[in-house]
């Protein structure tokens, strides 16, 4: 879902989407799908201790990778991962980056890249909350944000040939 939102934002504004994942060798299929969907690049971060990582370790790794990529305005993350389901990695990553974080985002109303402002809606137990937030920003999305696109045939061919960058 986060990949879809990032791609939609780039279709309406200049920019590129880089998919980033902490994954073992046999788990890089998600990155291939992200490239097939339209991401420019994909980076797989691996480590021998990958099975023992907690959310803070993941956030530290993601922060280092985001800093290494450089010139990032917006980090789009899922609400929670399918491995731990804690839902805190986005907040921890934002804290380590020194950025703001907004979770449970269900809609993006507007993005002004000149002013570096995004208007979004969050889903809360009591209803919805509308916010205007300055970039850079980490956002985690609920699945209702968008329906992920099916990769095109050309996208699938591109992904098949793509080299996934690996950082250790």
Short mmCIF file of N, CA and C in Angstrom, two decimals:
data_model
loop_
_atom_site.label_atom_id
_atom_site.label_comp_id
_atom_site.label_asym_id
_atom_site.label_seq_id
_atom_site.Cartn_x
_atom_site.Cartn_y
_atom_site.Cartn_z
N UNK A 1 0.81 -1.20 0.00
CA UNK A 1 0.00 0.00 0.00
C UNK A 1 0.86 1.26 0.00
N UNK A 2 1.92 1.22 0.76
CA UNK A 2 2.82 2.37 0.82
C UNK A 2 3.50 2.61 -0.52
N UNK A 3 3.85 1.54 -1.21
CA UNK A 3 4.47 1.68 -2.53
C UNK A 3 3.48 2.34 -3.49
N UNK A 4 2.24 1.91 -3.46
CA UNK A 4 1.22 2.49 -4.34
C UNK A 4 1.06 3.98 -4.09
N UNK A 5 0.98 4.38 -2.83
CA UNK A 5 0.83 5.80 -2.51
C UNK A 5 2.05 6.59 -3.00
N UNK A 6 3.24 6.06 -2.76
CA UNK A 6 4.45 6.75 -3.19
C UNK A 6 4.47 6.91 -4.71
N UNK A 7 4.06 5.87 -5.43
CA UNK A 7 4.01 5.96 -6.89
C UNK A 7 2.98 6.98 -7.36
N UNK A 8 1.82 7.01 -6.72
CA UNK A 8 0.80 7.99 -7.08
C UNK A 8 1.31 9.41 -6.85
N UNK A 9 1.99 9.63 -5.74
CA UNK A 9 2.54 10.96 -5.46
C UNK A 9 3.56 11.36 -6.53
N UNK A 10 4.39 10.42 -6.95
CA UNK A 10 5.39 10.72 -7.97
C UNK A 10 4.78 10.94 -9.34
N UNK A 11 3.63 10.35 -9.60
CA UNK A 11 2.95 10.59 -10.87
C UNK A 11 2.40 12.01 -10.94
N UNK A 12 2.09 12.59 -9.78
CA UNK A 12 1.53 13.93 -9.73
C UNK A 12 2.57 15.01 -9.39
N UNK A 13 3.74 14.58 -8.96
CA UNK A 13 4.82 15.50 -8.58
C UNK A 13 6.12 14.88 -9.06
N UNK A 14 7.11 15.70 -9.26
CA UNK A 14 8.41 15.17 -9.68
C UNK A 14 9.04 14.39 -8.54
N UNK A 15 9.72 13.34 -8.89
CA UNK A 15 10.42 12.56 -7.88
C UNK A 15 10.56 11.12 -8.30
N UNK A 16 11.23 10.36 -7.47
CA UNK A 16 11.45 8.94 -7.72
C UNK A 16 11.08 8.17 -6.47
N UNK A 17 10.74 6.91 -6.67
CA UNK A 17 10.45 6.03 -5.56
C UNK A 17 11.53 4.95 -5.50
N UNK A 18 12.12 4.81 -4.34
CA UNK A 18 13.08 3.74 -4.08
C UNK A 18 12.47 2.83 -3.02
N UNK A 19 12.30 1.57 -3.37
CA UNK A 19 11.80 0.59 -2.40
C UNK A 19 12.97 0.12 -1.55
N UNK A 20 12.74 0.02 -0.27
CA UNK A 20 13.78 -0.32 0.68
C UNK A 20 13.24 -1.38 1.62
N UNK A 21 13.99 -2.47 1.79
CA UNK A 21 13.53 -3.55 2.65
C UNK A 21 14.70 -4.21 3.36
N UNK A 22 14.45 -4.60 4.60
CA UNK A 22 15.39 -5.43 5.33
C UNK A 22 14.91 -6.86 5.11
N UNK A 23 15.67 -7.63 4.34
CA UNK A 23 15.15 -8.94 3.93
C UNK A 23 16.27 -9.93 3.67
N UNK A 24 15.92 -11.20 3.87
CA UNK A 24 16.82 -12.28 3.52
C UNK A 24 16.78 -12.50 2.00
N UNK A 25 17.71 -13.28 1.50
CA UNK A 25 17.82 -13.54 0.06
C UNK A 25 16.51 -14.05 -0.52
N UNK A 26 15.85 -14.96 0.17
CA UNK A 26 14.62 -15.55 -0.38
C UNK A 26 13.40 -14.65 -0.19
N UNK A 27 13.59 -13.47 0.36
CA UNK A 27 12.48 -12.54 0.60
C UNK A 27 12.53 -11.31 -0.32
N UNK A 28 13.35 -11.35 -1.36
CA UNK A 28 13.47 -10.16 -2.20
C UNK A 28 12.38 -10.05 -3.25
N UNK A 29 11.44 -10.98 -3.29
CA UNK A 29 10.35 -10.94 -4.27
C UNK A 29 9.52 -9.66 -4.13
N UNK A 30 9.31 -9.19 -2.91
CA UNK A 30 8.54 -7.96 -2.71
C UNK A 30 9.21 -6.78 -3.39
N UNK A 31 10.54 -6.76 -3.39
CA UNK A 31 11.26 -5.68 -4.07
C UNK A 31 11.11 -5.78 -5.58
N UNK A 32 11.10 -6.99 -6.10
CA UNK A 32 10.86 -7.18 -7.54
C UNK A 32 9.46 -6.69 -7.92
N UNK A 33 8.48 -6.96 -7.06
CA UNK A 33 7.12 -6.50 -7.32
C UNK A 33 7.08 -4.97 -7.29
N UNK A 34 7.80 -4.36 -6.35
CA UNK A 34 7.84 -2.90 -6.27
C UNK A 34 8.42 -2.30 -7.55
N UNK A 35 9.45 -2.90 -8.09
CA UNK A 35 10.02 -2.43 -9.36
C UNK A 35 9.00 -2.63 -10.49
N UNK A 36 8.34 -3.77 -10.50
CA UNK A 36 7.34 -4.04 -11.54
C UNK A 36 6.19 -3.03 -11.46
N UNK A 37 5.88 -2.57 -10.26
CA UNK A 37 4.81 -1.57 -10.08
C UNK A 37 5.24 -0.21 -10.58
N UNK A 38 6.56 0.07 -10.58
CA UNK A 38 7.02 1.36 -11.08
C UNK A 38 8.12 2.03 -10.28
N UNK A 39 8.60 1.41 -9.22
CA UNK A 39 9.70 2.01 -8.45
C UNK A 39 10.95 2.09 -9.31
N UNK A 40 11.68 3.17 -9.16
CA UNK A 40 12.91 3.36 -9.94
C UNK A 40 14.00 2.40 -9.47
N UNK A 41 14.16 2.28 -8.16
CA UNK A 41 15.22 1.47 -7.58
C UNK A 41 14.67 0.62 -6.45
N UNK A 42 15.44 -0.41 -6.10
CA UNK A 42 15.11 -1.24 -4.95
C UNK A 42 16.40 -1.61 -4.24
N UNK A 43 16.37 -1.52 -2.92
CA UNK A 43 17.54 -1.81 -2.10
C UNK A 43 17.13 -2.84 -1.05
N UNK A 44 17.90 -3.92 -1.00
CA UNK A 44 17.67 -4.95 0.01
C UNK A 44 18.81 -4.87 1.01
N UNK A 45 18.46 -4.68 2.26
CA UNK A 45 19.45 -4.63 3.33
C UNK A 45 19.45 -6.00 3.99
N UNK A 46 20.62 -6.55 4.14
CA UNK A 46 20.73 -7.89 4.72
C UNK A 46 21.79 -7.89 5.81
N UNK A 47 21.64 -8.84 6.70
CA UNK A 47 22.58 -8.98 7.80
C UNK A 47 22.46 -10.40 8.33
N UNK A 48 23.53 -10.92 8.87
CA UNK A 48 23.49 -12.29 9.40
C UNK A 48 22.57 -12.40 10.61
N UNK A 49 22.31 -11.30 11.29
CA UNK A 49 21.45 -11.31 12.47
C UNK A 49 20.02 -10.88 12.16
N UNK A 50 19.60 -10.98 10.89
CA UNK A 50 18.30 -10.46 10.48
C UNK A 50 17.14 -11.08 11.25
N UNK A 51 17.24 -12.33 11.63
CA UNK A 51 16.15 -12.98 12.36
C UNK A 51 16.03 -12.48 13.79
N UNK A 52 17.07 -11.87 14.32
CA UNK A 52 17.06 -11.42 15.72
C UNK A 52 16.77 -9.93 15.85
N UNK A 53 16.49 -9.23 14.76
CA UNK A 53 16.28 -7.79 14.83
C UNK A 53 14.96 -7.45 15.51
N UNK A 54 15.01 -6.47 16.41
CA UNK A 54 13.77 -5.94 16.97
C UNK A 54 13.42 -4.66 16.23
N UNK A 55 12.33 -4.02 16.62
CA UNK A 55 11.87 -2.84 15.87
C UNK A 55 12.87 -1.69 15.93
N UNK A 56 13.53 -1.52 17.06
CA UNK A 56 14.51 -0.43 17.16
C UNK A 56 15.72 -0.70 16.27
N UNK A 57 16.18 -1.93 16.23
CA UNK A 57 17.29 -2.27 15.34
C UNK A 57 16.89 -2.05 13.89
N UNK A 58 15.67 -2.44 13.53
CA UNK A 58 15.18 -2.19 12.16
C UNK A 58 15.14 -0.69 11.86
N UNK A 59 14.67 0.10 12.82
CA UNK A 59 14.60 1.55 12.63
C UNK A 59 15.99 2.15 12.46
N UNK A 60 16.96 1.66 13.21
CA UNK A 60 18.33 2.15 13.08
C UNK A 60 18.90 1.82 11.70
N UNK A 61 18.62 0.62 11.22
CA UNK A 61 19.09 0.21 9.90
C UNK A 61 18.42 1.04 8.82
N UNK A 62 17.10 1.21 8.91
CA UNK A 62 16.37 2.01 7.92
C UNK A 62 16.84 3.46 7.93
N UNK A 63 17.09 4.01 9.10
CA UNK A 63 17.58 5.38 9.21
C UNK A 63 18.93 5.54 8.51
N UNK A 64 19.82 4.60 8.75
CA UNK A 64 21.13 4.66 8.09
C UNK A 64 20.98 4.57 6.58
N UNK A 65 20.08 3.71 6.10
CA UNK A 65 19.87 3.57 4.66
C UNK A 65 19.25 4.83 4.06
N UNK A 66 18.28 5.41 4.74
CA UNK A 66 17.64 6.65 4.26
C UNK A 66 18.67 7.76 4.19
N UNK A 67 19.51 7.87 5.20
CA UNK A 67 20.57 8.88 5.19
C UNK A 67 21.57 8.63 4.06
N UNK A 68 21.86 7.35 3.79
CA UNK A 68 22.79 7.01 2.71
C UNK A 68 22.19 7.35 1.34
N UNK A 69 20.89 7.12 1.18
CA UNK A 69 20.21 7.49 -0.08
C UNK A 69 20.28 9.00 -0.28
N UNK A 70 19.98 9.75 0.78
CA UNK A 70 20.06 11.21 0.74
C UNK A 70 18.91 11.84 -0.03
N UNK A 71 18.68 13.13 0.19
CA UNK A 71 17.66 13.92 -0.50
C UNK A 71 16.29 13.25 -0.48
N UNK A 72 15.91 12.72 0.66
CA UNK A 72 14.60 12.08 0.82
C UNK A 72 13.67 13.08 1.50
N UNK A 73 12.48 13.27 0.93
CA UNK A 73 11.49 14.18 1.51
C UNK A 73 10.41 13.43 2.28
N UNK A 74 10.10 12.22 1.83
CA UNK A 74 8.97 11.50 2.39
C UNK A 74 9.29 10.01 2.43
N UNK A 75 9.10 9.41 3.60
CA UNK A 75 9.26 7.97 3.76
C UNK A 75 7.87 7.40 3.97
N UNK A 76 7.46 6.52 3.07
CA UNK A 76 6.14 5.90 3.13
C UNK A 76 6.31 4.47 3.64
N UNK A 77 5.62 4.14 4.71
CA UNK A 77 5.73 2.82 5.30
C UNK A 77 4.34 2.23 5.51
N UNK A 78 4.31 0.91 5.55
CA UNK A 78 3.07 0.25 5.90
C UNK A 78 2.79 0.46 7.38
N UNK A 79 1.59 0.14 7.77
CA UNK A 79 1.21 0.31 9.17
C UNK A 79 2.02 -0.59 10.09
N UNK A 80 2.14 -1.84 9.68
CA UNK A 80 2.90 -2.79 10.48
C UNK A 80 3.37 -3.90 9.58
N UNK A 81 4.45 -4.51 9.97
CA UNK A 81 5.01 -5.56 9.13
C UNK A 81 4.34 -6.89 9.41
N UNK A 82 4.46 -7.79 8.45
CA UNK A 82 3.83 -9.09 8.64
C UNK A 82 4.66 -10.01 9.51
N UNK A 83 5.89 -9.58 9.88
CA UNK A 83 6.72 -10.44 10.72
C UNK A 83 6.50 -10.20 12.21
N UNK A 84 6.39 -8.96 12.64
CA UNK A 84 6.24 -8.69 14.07
C UNK A 84 4.90 -8.03 14.42
N UNK A 85 4.34 -7.26 13.53
CA UNK A 85 3.06 -6.57 13.75
C UNK A 85 3.05 -5.61 14.93
N UNK A 86 4.19 -4.99 15.20
CA UNK A 86 4.25 -4.03 16.29
C UNK A 86 3.71 -2.65 15.90
N UNK A 87 3.94 -2.25 14.67
CA UNK A 87 3.45 -0.95 14.21
C UNK A 87 4.21 0.25 14.76
N UNK A 88 5.45 0.08 15.22
CA UNK A 88 6.19 1.18 15.80
C UNK A 88 7.44 1.55 15.01
N UNK A 89 7.79 0.78 14.01
CA UNK A 89 9.04 1.04 13.27
C UNK A 89 9.01 2.41 12.60
N UNK A 90 7.88 2.82 12.07
CA UNK A 90 7.79 4.14 11.43
C UNK A 90 8.08 5.25 12.43
N UNK A 91 7.52 5.16 13.61
CA UNK A 91 7.73 6.19 14.64
C UNK A 91 9.18 6.19 15.10
N UNK A 92 9.75 5.02 15.30
CA UNK A 92 11.14 4.94 15.73
C UNK A 92 12.08 5.47 14.65
N UNK A 93 11.79 5.15 13.40
CA UNK A 93 12.62 5.65 12.30
C UNK A 93 12.56 7.17 12.22
N UNK A 94 11.37 7.73 12.33
CA UNK A 94 11.22 9.19 12.29
C UNK A 94 11.99 9.84 13.44
N UNK A 95 11.90 9.26 14.62
CA UNK A 95 12.61 9.82 15.77
C UNK A 95 14.11 9.83 15.53
N UNK A 96 14.63 8.74 14.97
CA UNK A 96 16.07 8.65 14.71
C UNK A 96 16.50 9.61 13.60
N UNK A 97 15.62 9.85 12.63
CA UNK A 97 15.92 10.81 11.57
C UNK A 97 15.78 12.25 12.05
N UNK A 98 15.06 12.46 13.15
CA UNK A 98 14.77 13.81 13.63
C UNK A 98 13.62 14.43 12.86
N UNK A 99 12.76 13.60 12.28
CA UNK A 99 11.62 14.05 11.49
C UNK A 99 10.33 13.83 12.26
N UNK A 100 9.26 14.44 11.77
CA UNK A 100 7.93 14.16 12.28
C UNK A 100 7.44 12.83 11.70
N UNK A 101 6.46 12.25 12.37
CA UNK A 101 5.84 11.02 11.89
C UNK A 101 4.33 11.12 12.06
N UNK A 102 3.60 10.68 11.07
CA UNK A 102 2.15 10.59 11.17
C UNK A 102 1.76 9.15 10.83
N UNK A 103 1.03 8.53 11.73
CA UNK A 103 0.61 7.14 11.54
C UNK A 103 -0.87 7.08 11.19
N UNK A 104 -1.30 5.91 10.76
CA UNK A 104 -2.70 5.62 10.47
C UNK A 104 -3.28 6.54 9.40
N UNK A 105 -2.48 6.91 8.42
CA UNK A 105 -2.94 7.82 7.36
C UNK A 105 -3.82 7.06 6.39
N UNK A 106 -4.99 7.62 6.12
CA UNK A 106 -5.95 6.98 5.23
C UNK A 106 -6.19 7.76 3.94
N UNK A 107 -5.70 9.01 3.89
CA UNK A 107 -5.93 9.83 2.69
C UNK A 107 -4.91 10.95 2.62
N UNK A 108 -4.45 11.21 1.40
CA UNK A 108 -3.61 12.38 1.15
C UNK A 108 -4.45 13.37 0.37
N UNK A 109 -4.69 14.52 0.96
CA UNK A 109 -5.53 15.54 0.30
C UNK A 109 -4.73 16.39 -0.67
N UNK A 110 -3.51 16.75 -0.30
CA UNK A 110 -2.68 17.55 -1.20
C UNK A 110 -1.22 17.48 -0.77
N UNK A 111 -0.38 17.79 -1.73
CA UNK A 111 1.06 17.85 -1.49
C UNK A 111 1.59 19.05 -2.25
N UNK A 112 2.24 19.96 -1.54
CA UNK A 112 2.85 21.14 -2.15
C UNK A 112 4.36 21.01 -1.96
N UNK A 113 5.06 20.60 -3.01
CA UNK A 113 6.50 20.38 -2.91
C UNK A 113 7.28 21.69 -2.82
N UNK A 114 6.72 22.79 -3.34
CA UNK A 114 7.41 24.07 -3.21
C UNK A 114 7.47 24.51 -1.75
N UNK A 115 6.32 24.40 -1.06
CA UNK A 115 6.25 24.78 0.34
C UNK A 115 6.62 23.63 1.27
N UNK A 116 6.77 22.43 0.69
CA UNK A 116 7.10 21.22 1.47
C UNK A 116 6.05 20.97 2.55
N UNK A 117 4.77 20.98 2.11
CA UNK A 117 3.65 20.75 3.01
C UNK A 117 2.74 19.68 2.43
N UNK A 118 2.30 18.77 3.28
CA UNK A 118 1.36 17.73 2.87
C UNK A 118 0.12 17.82 3.78
N UNK A 119 -1.05 17.69 3.17
CA UNK A 119 -2.30 17.66 3.92
C UNK A 119 -2.84 16.23 3.87
N UNK A 120 -3.07 15.66 5.04
CA UNK A 120 -3.47 14.26 5.14
C UNK A 120 -4.61 14.07 6.13
N UNK A 121 -5.20 12.88 6.07
CA UNK A 121 -6.22 12.47 7.03
C UNK A 121 -5.77 11.19 7.70
N UNK A 122 -6.01 11.12 9.01
CA UNK A 122 -5.71 9.93 9.80
C UNK A 122 -7.02 9.30 10.26
N UNK A 123 -6.99 8.00 10.42
CA UNK A 123 -8.13 7.27 10.97
C UNK A 123 -7.87 7.07 12.46
N UNK A 124 -8.80 7.52 13.27
CA UNK A 124 -8.70 7.35 14.72
C UNK A 124 -9.95 6.62 15.22
N UNK A 125 -9.92 6.13 16.44
CA UNK A 125 -11.08 5.46 17.01
C UNK A 125 -12.29 6.39 17.04
N UNK A 126 -12.04 7.67 17.26
CA UNK A 126 -13.12 8.66 17.37
C UNK A 126 -13.57 9.21 16.03
N UNK A 127 -12.92 8.86 14.95
CA UNK A 127 -13.27 9.39 13.64
C UNK A 127 -12.02 9.68 12.83
N UNK A 128 -12.00 10.82 12.15
CA UNK A 128 -10.87 11.20 11.31
C UNK A 128 -10.25 12.49 11.81
N UNK A 129 -8.97 12.63 11.55
CA UNK A 129 -8.24 13.83 11.91
C UNK A 129 -7.55 14.35 10.67
N UNK A 130 -7.74 15.63 10.34
CA UNK A 130 -7.06 16.26 9.22
C UNK A 130 -5.85 17.03 9.74
N UNK A 131 -4.73 16.87 9.03
CA UNK A 131 -3.49 17.51 9.44
C UNK A 131 -2.79 18.14 8.26
N UNK A 132 -2.05 19.19 8.53
CA UNK A 132 -1.14 19.78 7.57
C UNK A 132 0.25 19.68 8.21
N UNK A 133 1.18 18.99 7.52
CA UNK A 133 2.47 18.68 8.11
C UNK A 133 3.58 19.08 7.14
N UNK A 134 4.68 19.58 7.70
CA UNK A 134 5.85 19.94 6.88
C UNK A 134 6.69 18.71 6.59
N UNK A 135 7.30 18.70 5.42
CA UNK A 135 8.26 17.68 5.05
C UNK A 135 9.64 18.11 5.53
N UNK A 136 10.56 17.22 5.78
CA UNK A 136 10.51 15.77 5.56
C UNK A 136 9.64 15.09 6.63
N UNK A 137 9.13 13.92 6.25
CA UNK A 137 8.12 13.26 7.07
C UNK A 137 8.16 11.76 6.85
N UNK A 138 7.88 11.02 7.90
CA UNK A 138 7.65 9.58 7.80
C UNK A 138 6.15 9.37 8.00
N UNK A 139 5.55 8.61 7.09
CA UNK A 139 4.12 8.32 7.17
C UNK A 139 3.92 6.81 7.15
N UNK A 140 3.01 6.33 8.00
CA UNK A 140 2.58 4.94 7.87
C UNK A 140 1.09 4.96 7.48
N UNK A 141 0.75 4.08 6.56
CA UNK A 141 -0.58 4.07 5.96
C UNK A 141 -1.40 2.88 6.40
N UNK A 142 -2.70 3.08 6.50
CA UNK A 142 -3.62 1.96 6.65
C UNK A 142 -3.92 1.42 5.27
N UNK A 143 -4.37 0.18 5.18
CA UNK A 143 -4.55 -0.44 3.86
C UNK A 143 -5.67 0.21 3.05
N UNK A 144 -6.53 0.96 3.67
CA UNK A 144 -7.62 1.63 2.95
C UNK A 144 -7.13 2.82 2.12
N UNK A 145 -5.86 3.16 2.22
CA UNK A 145 -5.31 4.31 1.50
C UNK A 145 -5.42 4.15 0.00
N UNK A 146 -5.22 2.93 -0.51
CA UNK A 146 -5.21 2.73 -1.96
C UNK A 146 -5.25 1.24 -2.27
N UNK A 147 -5.67 0.94 -3.46
CA UNK A 147 -5.60 -0.43 -3.97
C UNK A 147 -4.32 -0.53 -4.79
N UNK A 148 -3.39 -1.39 -4.38
CA UNK A 148 -2.13 -1.49 -5.14
C UNK A 148 -2.39 -1.90 -6.59
N UNK A 149 -1.68 -1.26 -7.49
CA UNK A 149 -1.83 -1.55 -8.91
C UNK A 149 -1.24 -2.92 -9.25
N UNK A 150 -1.75 -3.50 -10.29
CA UNK A 150 -1.14 -4.71 -10.82
C UNK A 150 0.03 -4.29 -11.72
N UNK A 151 1.14 -4.94 -11.60
CA UNK A 151 2.27 -4.59 -12.46
C UNK A 151 1.92 -4.84 -13.93
N UNK A 152 2.39 -3.95 -14.78
CA UNK A 152 2.17 -4.11 -16.21
C UNK A 152 3.12 -5.18 -16.75
N UNK A 153 2.87 -5.63 -17.95
CA UNK A 153 3.75 -6.61 -18.57
C UNK A 153 5.16 -6.04 -18.71
N UNK A 154 5.25 -4.77 -19.15
CA UNK A 154 6.57 -4.14 -19.27
C UNK A 154 7.23 -4.00 -17.90
N UNK A 155 6.44 -3.71 -16.87
CA UNK A 155 6.98 -3.61 -15.53
C UNK A 155 7.53 -4.94 -15.03
N UNK A 156 6.82 -6.01 -15.35
CA UNK A 156 7.27 -7.35 -14.96
C UNK A 156 8.57 -7.70 -15.67
N UNK A 157 8.66 -7.36 -16.95
CA UNK A 157 9.90 -7.61 -17.69
C UNK A 157 11.06 -6.80 -17.13
N UNK A 158 10.78 -5.53 -16.79
CA UNK A 158 11.81 -4.68 -16.19
C UNK A 158 12.28 -5.27 -14.87
N UNK A 159 11.34 -5.73 -14.05
CA UNK A 159 11.69 -6.30 -12.74
C UNK A 159 12.50 -7.57 -12.89
N UNK A 160 12.19 -8.36 -13.90
CA UNK A 160 12.93 -9.61 -14.11
C UNK A 160 14.40 -9.34 -14.42
N UNK A 161 14.67 -8.24 -15.10
CA UNK A 161 16.04 -7.88 -15.47
C UNK A 161 16.74 -7.02 -14.42
N UNK A 162 15.96 -6.46 -13.51
CA UNK A 162 16.50 -5.49 -12.55
C UNK A 162 17.46 -6.15 -11.58
N UNK A 163 18.48 -5.41 -11.25
CA UNK A 163 19.42 -5.84 -10.22
C UNK A 163 19.01 -5.16 -8.91
N UNK A 164 18.69 -5.97 -7.93
CA UNK A 164 18.36 -5.43 -6.61
C UNK A 164 19.68 -5.08 -5.93
N UNK A 165 19.83 -3.84 -5.56
CA UNK A 165 21.03 -3.40 -4.84
C UNK A 165 21.00 -4.03 -3.45
N UNK A 166 22.14 -4.50 -3.00
CA UNK A 166 22.23 -5.11 -1.68
C UNK A 166 23.22 -4.33 -0.82
N UNK A 167 22.74 -3.94 0.34
CA UNK A 167 23.59 -3.29 1.34
C UNK A 167 23.65 -4.19 2.55
N UNK A 168 24.84 -4.31 3.11
CA UNK A 168 25.01 -5.13 4.32
C UNK A 168 25.15 -4.22 5.53
#
